[in-house]
Amino acid sequence: MWLNPEEVLLKNALKLWVTERSNDFFLLQRRRGHGEPTGRITGLLVGALDTVLDSNARVTPFRILLQVPSSQISWVIASGAAIEEVNKHWDWLVHNLLHSLSVFENKEDVASFVKGKVKGLIAEELRGRQAAQEEDPEKFREALLKFELHFGLPSSEKLVTYYSCCCWKGRVPRQGFLYLSINHMSFYSFLLGKEVKFVIPWAEMTRLERVSTGLMTEAIRVSTRQRQREFSMFLNRDEAFGVIGQLADIALRKLLDNEGLELDRVLQQPTRITKRILEEQAIREYVLALFRLPRAEKLHEVASCSLWTPHSRSHTAGTLYTTDSYLCFSSREEGSCILIIPLSEVLSIEKAESTSLLPNPVIVSVRTKKAFQLIELQDRNELVESLNSRLRSIQWKQSMFRSRKDGKRSMSAPTPYYTFYYDTGFSDEEEKEEQVLRNTVNSEALMTAFHQSQPGANGNKVEESDSSAQSMEQVKEQLWEDHFLEFGRGVHMFRTEKIQRLVAMGIPESLRGELWMTLSDASSELESHQGYYTSLVQKSMGQSSLATEEIERDLHRSLPDHPAFQNPTGIAALRRVLTAYAHRNPKIGYCQSMNILASVLLLYAKEEEAFWLLVAVCERMLPDYFNRRVIGAQVDQSVFEELIRERLPELAEHVPDLSSLSSVSLSWFLTLFLSVLPFHSAVCVVDCFFFHGIKAIFQLGLAALEANAAQLSASTDDGQALMILTSFLDQVGSEESSCVPSSPPAAPETSSSDADVPAVGHTNITDLINQSYEKFGDLSVRHIERLRCRHRIQVLQAHEDTAKENALRVVTPDVSMSPENLADVYDLFKTEHFISLYWGDSSSVAAAEAAAWHHGDSGCSYIERQYRLDRPQFKSLYGLLVPWPGGSNQHADTLANRTFALLDQDRKNLVTFREFAGWLDTLYCEELNEKIRLLYRLHIPPALTESEDDPSLMKSPLMSTNRPLYVNLPSDVEGEVKDYQEQLKQMLQDLAKEKEKDVEKPLPLMNQREFIQFCKTLYGMFHGDPEENELFQAIATVTSLVLQIGEVGHRGHSSGSEVTSQEEEAREADLVQVAADDGSGGGASSAAESEWTVSYAQILASLLTEQALVQFFEKPLDLSAKIAEAKEKQYHQRAGLLTLQQRTS
């Protein structure tokens, strides 16, 4: 390989090196002692020196030097382990450089030119192999070569990074290198003559954790379903732990739930994944979570700076993050000061004059006539240029959108864009009004109408309560107005701890919709997608799908006690929002609990705003929550369990199984406490959620558990714990709920006087929220994201275990093999699918992934993840597990193709695990007759097709020619022909009786061509068996017997000329010879094929007459040993095959 030019003294070099080739400027040298006879003392000395040196310091045996005439200094520019490799480099130098060097007058220019050229070659090679992106390309290239040499994986298995570490085996540490690639983690150690190496696919990792026990201080433990491995002594354990977690997370998302989980586009291309990309992705995930930005946003710049904060009258130090459409700032202490500026709101980004007090300032002006000042920006010019480029692009898109919008508006009628319609009762034309409501978009929040429509039914007391609630609302409104004056209003207001206190008090109803839109930045989405919602409503209403059916079923379950949803107006608005979203995002469609969220959003926001708020919640603030398997919510439940162990250790100690608590808390996360808290209290939680994201739900959940820790610790079962938490949450109220509410709660409060649960007092939601911030406010978004990455591995693997259990439960009643063997066969089946995803080309990867998802008849309703194999995958497993040798490779391949065609019952070119397990069970565990039935079916349509190239399959003999293939009947048998025919007639009668008892559908008859193939397969199966000769003799006898049966049947149906015994015997001999030899009698006997047939029952009865054949088919087969052997071979056999395919393609 080419090397960065390194100086060597030519005088010293000659002592250890022998020059093989030379010219005026280059030397090709061989290490002294390499390739020489062992008797030379100099060679022995140099060889001993190289052996003693550490492996990293050893020198490759061949190298190329750049030499300048009359100079004592040369430069090593290439080296190699084989002379062929170095000769290629030498030839390139001679043909491309040598003639050009003669034109240089100054010899130093020659050295500079060649060194520059070699560095260019290295850079070009590294770009192709990704090493240019590493911190030390030379060391990475060396590690890459070792990785390929040690593990023999295909070249498409891209190495990402590597670490020096120890792997512990019991109490013994083994120093080596841990290689992290796209699909695997691999370890190699060679110490004191003992080699240790292993490969762990990310798909098998079930848990990743830090441990510190005994001798293993600060180790990383990687758990699979079979064992645990500990690694320690990393130079940077945190970095290694993060990269391992990221790679496992990425691989499992792609392998186990590529349809459901969102994965960045860069990470979907394995060839682009590097250590640097992973670092950038970790920062991007943190930024998206911290500022709750759209998932499609790409992170561009991260810069340290200081922001002028008018409320503190000082500059606040922090970090600036820029994405496609946003400028975001976060103070050094996460959450103390946050600023989000959508570029769509920006007018200009300019550089100001730099001074000692204001170094490198940048001024960002927004449309609300405000400006933000950033200072201490490194690389200010490049940053401003990049931002202005994106700003011009966004402004151009906005101008184009406005021009199209103005053009449409001039052509349309001057009617209002929105039509507000609401009705407080039902009229005689209810059906007609309902139709109108379905297509009429509300322009006001539902609370605006229904808040004022409720009369004071309880007299003066209600009026006094209403006035008290109104006064509290006015106080809150004034506090918020004062806050707006100081911190700004709109999406780019400063978000500090003061706004946190205001949100904890509950946002006033008059500002709730506005602030939800501001805090979630749904307002920017609405602004940039004018008319989008209306067009979605028009497209989606009236369409029928599984999502719309589920929506209709849940419409009247959404806040059923609220008057807004006891009215056609609210129901119609909810239907439009949910149906429009299902149409926008069919991957999510509709998921339970979305109806509760959407109904609350509609109460406080206009209909179109409620739609964009729902988009923000489902796609940005709760990512992966509302996919097919609610993976995101389950991941957060697993994270919540770990947070309980971290923050509430005493509770975790008394309640060892925290899954019971997390199962209770699942609804807290899915509905943001709306389904468990009184209505007004729950809405306050939603306020906090829009301000702090999922962090607020974690904090509140921990606070609720801490408040009941003593009772939960004393609880004896899950039901009691559920009652404790339910009664506590039911009594959590607010200042508003202490009065008669203007809108009734979502569910009536349950009595807390239960026999098993002690009475609980009233808890104010504001106090509970403040306690959650005081005690758990240090919980950071970064920490949550890291926990999510790790726990997603566990959740996905738990789903995989469930899918396996379901598959085994379905298949177990149909097979006789042991549960252990069946589970192992499933693992082999799944691994075969994964190998195609690891190293297959893009088309095979897409086909394999599509095949793994099983859908219902409608084609859109998800049932379960189900692995299925295509033909190449099946043939690979067939070769590993089939119990009998298949004769020639060509015929074995033919049998594999026929077996696949037989199992592929629905003709989709895919075989399910159930079909595969049934086939394998027949071969290993079924009775003789079922094995023969399977072989019979493999030689009739649809397994055997007319297009199959039979002559080519029969050209190579299955056995050596010295074996007796032609069977002559002894002369003393000829006199017994008549008795023999009587026996055949009796056998046919018995088989006819047996057939009447058989309830299964009779198999089609086998013609002569098919019978020839059947016999050929049997001969191949017996090849190599210890009883080979006896089996060949037996099958020859059976073949003769079946042929006579066929002739008897043919004679019974024939109305033509009689067949003499001599003709019959001659035909029989010919057919036996064709079946066993390489004869080409298939075409010659075509006339006989059309008439000659034999049944399965006849073949079975004939085989039963030979004890050798019966013993062969009834001989017990060791499936466990075959599975163990397949596990050893499967990986590297397929890897080698794919490597060969990649080299030849």
PDB file of N, CA, C and O in Angstrom, residues 127-177:
ATOM      1  N   ARG A 127     -10.369   8.063   0.391  1.00  0.00           N
ATOM      2  CA  ARG A 127     -11.750   8.517   0.143  1.00  0.00           C
ATOM      3  C   ARG A 127     -12.622   7.331  -0.218  1.00  0.00           C
ATOM      4  O   ARG A 127     -13.784   7.259   0.178  1.00  0.00           O
ATOM      5  N   GLY A 128     -12.046   6.427  -0.983  1.00  0.00           N
ATOM      6  CA  GLY A 128     -12.817   5.244  -1.355  1.00  0.00           C
ATOM      7  C   GLY A 128     -13.052   4.306  -0.193  1.00  0.00           C
ATOM      8  O   GLY A 128     -14.026   3.597  -0.150  1.00  0.00           O
ATOM      9  N   ARG A 129     -12.144   4.302   0.767  1.00  0.00           N
ATOM     10  CA  ARG A 129     -12.252   3.359   1.875  1.00  0.00           C
ATOM     11  C   ARG A 129     -12.564   4.038   3.187  1.00  0.00           C
ATOM     12  O   ARG A 129     -12.419   3.457   4.253  1.00  0.00           O
ATOM     13  N   GLN A 130     -12.910   5.314   3.129  1.00  0.00           N
ATOM     14  CA  GLN A 130     -13.459   6.028   4.289  1.00  0.00           C
ATOM     15  C   GLN A 130     -12.429   6.435   5.335  1.00  0.00           C
ATOM     16  O   GLN A 130     -12.700   7.265   6.186  1.00  0.00           O
ATOM     17  N   ALA A 131     -11.219   5.948   5.249  1.00  0.00           N
ATOM     18  CA  ALA A 131     -10.247   6.236   6.291  1.00  0.00           C
ATOM     19  C   ALA A 131      -9.865   7.709   6.342  1.00  0.00           C
ATOM     20  O   ALA A 131      -9.364   8.176   7.357  1.00  0.00           O
ATOM     21  N   ALA A 132     -10.078   8.451   5.251  1.00  0.00           N
ATOM     22  CA  ALA A 132      -9.744   9.871   5.250  1.00  0.00           C
ATOM     23  C   ALA A 132     -10.533  10.635   6.295  1.00  0.00           C
ATOM     24  O   ALA A 132     -10.136  11.711   6.725  1.00  0.00           O
ATOM     25  N   GLN A 133     -11.679  10.074   6.730  1.00  0.00           N
ATOM     26  CA  GLN A 133     -12.499  10.767   7.708  1.00  0.00           C
ATOM     27  C   GLN A 133     -12.063  10.466   9.136  1.00  0.00           C
ATOM     28  O   GLN A 133     -12.643  10.985  10.085  1.00  0.00           O
ATOM     29  N   GLU A 134     -11.094   9.625   9.301  1.00  0.00           N
ATOM     30  CA  GLU A 134     -10.635   9.278  10.641  1.00  0.00           C
ATOM     31  C   GLU A 134      -9.525  10.218  11.080  1.00  0.00           C
ATOM     32  O   GLU A 134      -8.871  10.867  10.271  1.00  0.00           O
ATOM     33  N   GLU A 135      -9.337  10.243  12.407  1.00  0.00           N
ATOM     34  CA  GLU A 135      -8.334  11.138  12.961  1.00  0.00           C
ATOM     35  C   GLU A 135      -6.926  10.737  12.516  1.00  0.00           C
ATOM     36  O   GLU A 135      -6.086  11.581  12.284  1.00  0.00           O
ATOM     37  N   ASP A 136      -6.668   9.458  12.421  1.00  0.00           N
ATOM     38  CA  ASP A 136      -5.353   8.961  12.022  1.00  0.00           C
ATOM     39  C   ASP A 136      -5.541   7.961  10.889  1.00  0.00           C
ATOM     40  O   ASP A 136      -5.694   6.753  11.124  1.00  0.00           O
ATOM     41  N   PRO A 137      -5.560   8.435   9.628  1.00  0.00           N
ATOM     42  CA  PRO A 137      -5.855   7.531   8.504  1.00  0.00           C
ATOM     43  C   PRO A 137      -4.901   6.347   8.412  1.00  0.00           C
ATOM     44  O   PRO A 137      -5.310   5.241   8.076  1.00  0.00           O
ATOM     45  N   GLU A 138      -3.625   6.560   8.719  1.00  0.00           N
ATOM     46  CA  GLU A 138      -2.661   5.464   8.601  1.00  0.00           C
ATOM     47  C   GLU A 138      -3.002   4.335   9.570  1.00  0.00           C
ATOM     48  O   GLU A 138      -3.035   3.163   9.199  1.00  0.00           O
ATOM     49  N   LYS A 139      -3.235   4.669  10.811  1.00  0.00           N
ATOM     50  CA  LYS A 139      -3.561   3.654  11.808  1.00  0.00           C
ATOM     51  C   LYS A 139      -4.893   2.993  11.486  1.00  0.00           C
ATOM     52  O   LYS A 139      -5.074   1.794  11.696  1.00  0.00           O
ATOM     53  N   PHE A 140      -5.831   3.777  10.965  1.00  0.00           N
ATOM     54  CA  PHE A 140      -7.138   3.191  10.627  1.00  0.00           C
ATOM     55  C   PHE A 140      -6.990   2.205   9.473  1.00  0.00           C
ATOM     56  O   PHE A 140      -7.616   1.143   9.474  1.00  0.00           O
ATOM     57  N   ARG A 141      -6.149   2.538   8.504  1.00  0.00           N
ATOM     58  CA  ARG A 141      -5.954   1.605   7.389  1.00  0.00           C
ATOM     59  C   ARG A 141      -5.338   0.294   7.881  1.00  0.00           C
ATOM     60  O   ARG A 141      -5.704  -0.791   7.437  1.00  0.00           O
ATOM     61  N   GLU A 142      -4.411   0.393   8.804  1.00  0.00           N
ATOM     62  CA  GLU A 142      -3.801  -0.813   9.366  1.00  0.00           C
ATOM     63  C   GLU A 142      -4.841  -1.632  10.123  1.00  0.00           C
ATOM     64  O   GLU A 142      -4.906  -2.860   9.987  1.00  0.00           O
ATOM     65  N   ALA A 143      -5.698  -0.953  10.918  1.00  0.00           N
ATOM     66  CA  ALA A 143      -6.745  -1.662  11.654  1.00  0.00           C
ATOM     67  C   ALA A 143      -7.747  -2.302  10.703  1.00  0.00           C
ATOM     68  O   ALA A 143      -8.241  -3.404  10.947  1.00  0.00           O
ATOM     69  N   LEU A 144      -8.041  -1.622   9.606  1.00  0.00           N
ATOM     70  CA  LEU A 144      -8.981  -2.156   8.618  1.00  0.00           C
ATOM     71  C   LEU A 144      -8.443  -3.439   7.991  1.00  0.00           C
ATOM     72  O   LEU A 144      -9.173  -4.425   7.813  1.00  0.00           O
ATOM     73  N   LEU A 145      -7.153  -3.455   7.670  1.00  0.00           N
ATOM     74  CA  LEU A 145      -6.549  -4.659   7.097  1.00  0.00           C
ATOM     75  C   LEU A 145      -6.598  -5.814   8.091  1.00  0.00           C
ATOM     76  O   LEU A 145      -6.890  -6.961   7.725  1.00  0.00           O
ATOM     77  N   LYS A 146      -6.317  -5.520   9.360  1.00  0.00           N
ATOM     78  CA  LYS A 146      -6.371  -6.574  10.384  1.00  0.00           C
ATOM     79  C   LYS A 146      -7.792  -7.084  10.574  1.00  0.00           C
ATOM     80  O   LYS A 146      -8.021  -8.284  10.729  1.00  0.00           O
ATOM     81  N   PHE A 147      -8.756  -6.183  10.550  1.00  0.00           N
ATOM     82  CA  PHE A 147     -10.161  -6.565  10.698  1.00  0.00           C
ATOM     83  C   PHE A 147     -10.581  -7.522   9.585  1.00  0.00           C
ATOM     84  O   PHE A 147     -11.207  -8.564   9.833  1.00  0.00           O
ATOM     85  N   GLU A 148     -10.214  -7.180   8.353  1.00  0.00           N
ATOM     86  CA  GLU A 148     -10.572  -8.036   7.221  1.00  0.00           C
ATOM     87  C   GLU A 148      -9.849  -9.377   7.301  1.00  0.00           C
ATOM     88  O   GLU A 148     -10.406 -10.426   6.964  1.00  0.00           O
ATOM     89  N   LEU A 149      -8.588  -9.358   7.758  1.00  0.00           N
ATOM     90  CA  LEU A 149      -7.798 -10.582   7.826  1.00  0.00           C
ATOM     91  C   LEU A 149      -8.305 -11.515   8.926  1.00  0.00           C
ATOM     92  O   LEU A 149      -8.456 -12.723   8.717  1.00  0.00           O
ATOM     93  N   HIS A 150      -8.616 -10.974  10.101  1.00  0.00           N
ATOM     94  CA  HIS A 150      -8.977 -11.809  11.248  1.00  0.00           C
ATOM     95  C   HIS A 150     -10.357 -12.435  11.123  1.00  0.00           C
ATOM     96  O   HIS A 150     -10.557 -13.590  11.525  1.00  0.00           O
ATOM     97  N   PHE A 151     -11.316 -11.695  10.585  1.00  0.00           N
ATOM     98  CA  PHE A 151     -12.706 -12.141  10.689  1.00  0.00           C
ATOM     99  C   PHE A 151     -13.318 -12.609   9.369  1.00  0.00           C
ATOM    100  O   PHE A 151     -14.364 -13.239   9.363  1.00  0.00           O
ATOM    101  N   GLY A 152     -12.685 -12.290   8.248  1.00  0.00           N
ATOM    102  CA  GLY A 152     -13.145 -12.829   6.972  1.00  0.00           C
ATOM    103  C   GLY A 152     -14.548 -12.440   6.573  1.00  0.00           C
ATOM    104  O   GLY A 152     -15.218 -13.177   5.848  1.00  0.00           O
ATOM    105  N   LEU A 153     -15.026 -11.290   7.031  1.00  0.00           N
ATOM    106  CA  LEU A 153     -16.364 -10.840   6.660  1.00  0.00           C
ATOM    107  C   LEU A 153     -16.320 -10.165   5.295  1.00  0.00           C
ATOM    108  O   LEU A 153     -15.257  -9.712   4.854  1.00  0.00           O
ATOM    109  N   PRO A 154     -17.446 -10.077   4.584  1.00  0.00           N
ATOM    110  CA  PRO A 154     -17.447  -9.427   3.268  1.00  0.00           C
ATOM    111  C   PRO A 154     -16.960  -7.985   3.347  1.00  0.00           C
ATOM    112  O   PRO A 154     -17.049  -7.333   4.390  1.00  0.00           O
ATOM    113  N   SER A 155     -16.464  -7.486   2.233  1.00  0.00           N
ATOM    114  CA  SER A 155     -15.938  -6.120   2.204  1.00  0.00           C
ATOM    115  C   SER A 155     -17.010  -5.087   2.484  1.00  0.00           C
ATOM    116  O   SER A 155     -16.704  -3.966   2.907  1.00  0.00           O
ATOM    117  N   SER A 156     -18.277  -5.442   2.280  1.00  0.00           N
ATOM    118  CA  SER A 156     -19.361  -4.495   2.563  1.00  0.00           C
ATOM    119  C   SER A 156     -19.621  -4.338   4.058  1.00  0.00           C
ATOM    120  O   SER A 156     -20.386  -3.459   4.465  1.00  0.00           O
ATOM    121  N   GLU A 157     -18.994  -5.190   4.889  1.00  0.00           N
ATOM    122  CA  GLU A 157     -19.097  -5.028   6.342  1.00  0.00           C
ATOM    123  C   GLU A 157     -18.128  -3.914   6.748  1.00  0.00           C
ATOM    124  O   GLU A 157     -16.954  -4.147   7.019  1.00  0.00           O
ATOM    125  N   LYS A 158     -18.621  -2.694   6.787  1.00  0.00           N
ATOM    126  CA  LYS A 158     -17.776  -1.505   6.937  1.00  0.00           C
ATOM    127  C   LYS A 158     -17.335  -1.310   8.377  1.00  0.00           C
ATOM    128  O   LYS A 158     -18.152  -1.285   9.291  1.00  0.00           O
ATOM    129  N   LEU A 159     -16.035  -1.184   8.569  1.00  0.00           N
ATOM    130  CA  LEU A 159     -15.492  -0.895   9.892  1.00  0.00           C
ATOM    131  C   LEU A 159     -15.720   0.579  10.218  1.00  0.00           C
ATOM    132  O   LEU A 159     -15.415   1.459   9.411  1.00  0.00           O
ATOM    133  N   VAL A 160     -16.262   0.844  11.397  1.00  0.00           N
ATOM    134  CA  VAL A 160     -16.534   2.221  11.808  1.00  0.00           C
ATOM    135  C   VAL A 160     -15.407   2.751  12.691  1.00  0.00           C
ATOM    136  O   VAL A 160     -14.867   3.824  12.451  1.00  0.00           O
ATOM    137  N   THR A 161     -15.037   1.999  13.706  1.00  0.00           N
ATOM    138  CA  THR A 161     -13.930   2.412  14.570  1.00  0.00           C
ATOM    139  C   THR A 161     -13.451   1.201  15.361  1.00  0.00           C
ATOM    140  O   THR A 161     -14.018   0.107  15.252  1.00  0.00           O
ATOM    141  N   TYR A 162     -12.403   1.378  16.131  1.00  0.00           N
ATOM    142  CA  TYR A 162     -11.837   0.277  16.910  1.00  0.00           C
ATOM    143  C   TYR A 162     -11.241   0.847  18.193  1.00  0.00           C
ATOM    144  O   TYR A 162     -10.908   2.029  18.287  1.00  0.00           O
ATOM    145  N   TYR A 163     -11.132  -0.015  19.215  1.00  0.00           N
ATOM    146  CA  TYR A 163     -10.605   0.397  20.511  1.00  0.00           C
ATOM    147  C   TYR A 163      -9.707  -0.695  21.067  1.00  0.00           C
ATOM    148  O   TYR A 163      -9.999  -1.886  20.930  1.00  0.00           O
ATOM    149  N   SER A 164      -8.638  -0.277  21.713  1.00  0.00           N
ATOM    150  CA  SER A 164      -7.810  -1.199  22.472  1.00  0.00           C
ATOM    151  C   SER A 164      -8.455  -1.394  23.839  1.00  0.00           C
ATOM    152  O   SER A 164      -8.813  -0.437  24.515  1.00  0.00           O
ATOM    153  N   CYS A 165      -8.635  -2.665  24.249  1.00  0.00           N
ATOM    154  CA  CYS A 165      -9.308  -2.928  25.510  1.00  0.00           C
ATOM    155  C   CYS A 165      -9.016  -4.350  25.961  1.00  0.00           C
ATOM    156  O   CYS A 165      -8.295  -5.094  25.291  1.00  0.00           O
ATOM    157  N   CYS A 166      -9.550  -4.723  27.108  1.00  0.00           N
ATOM    158  CA  CYS A 166      -9.454  -6.082  27.632  1.00  0.00           C
ATOM    159  C   CYS A 166     -10.824  -6.736  27.590  1.00  0.00           C
ATOM    160  O   CYS A 166     -11.830  -6.098  27.916  1.00  0.00           O
ATOM    161  N   CYS A 167     -10.861  -7.984  27.182  1.00  0.00           N
ATOM    162  CA  CYS A 167     -12.081  -8.787  27.286  1.00  0.00           C
ATOM    163  C   CYS A 167     -11.864  -9.800  28.400  1.00  0.00           C
ATOM    164  O   CYS A 167     -10.859 -10.524  28.410  1.00  0.00           O
ATOM    165  N   TRP A 168     -12.788  -9.845  29.349  1.00  0.00           N
ATOM    166  CA  TRP A 168     -12.626 -10.717  30.521  1.00  0.00           C
ATOM    167  C   TRP A 168     -13.250 -12.070  30.267  1.00  0.00           C
ATOM    168  O   TRP A 168     -14.401 -12.180  29.824  1.00  0.00           O
ATOM    169  N   LYS A 169     -12.480 -13.111  30.576  1.00  0.00           N
ATOM    170  CA  LYS A 169     -12.995 -14.471  30.545  1.00  0.00           C
ATOM    171  C   LYS A 169     -12.839 -15.010  31.956  1.00  0.00           C
ATOM    172  O   LYS A 169     -11.776 -15.455  32.358  1.00  0.00           O
ATOM    173  N   GLY A 170     -13.929 -14.929  32.732  1.00  0.00           N
ATOM    174  CA  GLY A 170     -13.838 -15.223  34.155  1.00  0.00           C
ATOM    175  C   GLY A 170     -13.027 -14.138  34.842  1.00  0.00           C
ATOM    176  O   GLY A 170     -13.356 -12.961  34.781  1.00  0.00           O
ATOM    177  N   ARG A 171     -11.922 -14.525  35.461  1.00  0.00           N
ATOM    178  CA  ARG A 171     -11.040 -13.563  36.118  1.00  0.00           C
ATOM    179  C   ARG A 171      -9.805 -13.240  35.276  1.00  0.00           C
ATOM    180  O   ARG A 171      -8.888 -12.568  35.762  1.00  0.00           O
ATOM    181  N   VAL A 172      -9.791 -13.742  34.047  1.00  0.00           N
ATOM    182  CA  VAL A 172      -8.615 -13.557  33.196  1.00  0.00           C
ATOM    183  C   VAL A 172      -8.901 -12.483  32.148  1.00  0.00           C
ATOM    184  O   VAL A 172      -9.804 -12.645  31.327  1.00  0.00           O
ATOM    185  N   PRO A 173      -8.127 -11.380  32.157  1.00  0.00           N
ATOM    186  CA  PRO A 173      -8.310 -10.367  31.105  1.00  0.00           C
ATOM    187  C   PRO A 173      -7.455 -10.698  29.886  1.00  0.00           C
ATOM    188  O   PRO A 173      -6.323 -11.165  30.021  1.00  0.00           O
ATOM    189  N   ARG A 174      -8.006 -10.477  28.707  1.00  0.00           N
ATOM    190  CA  ARG A 174      -7.255 -10.708  27.474  1.00  0.00           C
ATOM    191  C   ARG A 174      -7.183  -9.396  26.706  1.00  0.00           C
ATOM    192  O   ARG A 174      -8.192  -8.898  26.231  1.00  0.00           O
ATOM    193  N   GLN A 175      -5.980  -8.856  26.617  1.00  0.00           N
ATOM    194  CA  GLN A 175      -5.781  -7.596  25.920  1.00  0.00           C
ATOM    195  C   GLN A 175      -5.879  -7.820  24.418  1.00  0.00           C
ATOM    196  O   GLN A 175      -5.322  -8.777  23.874  1.00  0.00           O
ATOM    197  N   GLY A 176      -6.619  -6.944  23.753  1.00  0.00           N
ATOM    198  CA  GLY A 176      -6.780  -7.057  22.312  1.00  0.00           C
ATOM    199  C   GLY A 176      -7.446  -5.823  21.765  1.00  0.00           C
ATOM    200  O   GLY A 176      -7.388  -4.736  22.362  1.00  0.00           O
ATOM    201  N   PHE A 177      -8.101  -5.986  20.630  1.00  0.00           N
ATOM    202  CA  PHE A 177      -8.768  -4.869  19.971  1.00  0.00           C
ATOM    203  C   PHE A 177     -10.237  -5.207  19.749  1.00  0.00           C
ATOM    204  O   PHE A 177     -10.573  -6.317  19.322  1.00  0.00           O
TER     205      PHE A 177
END
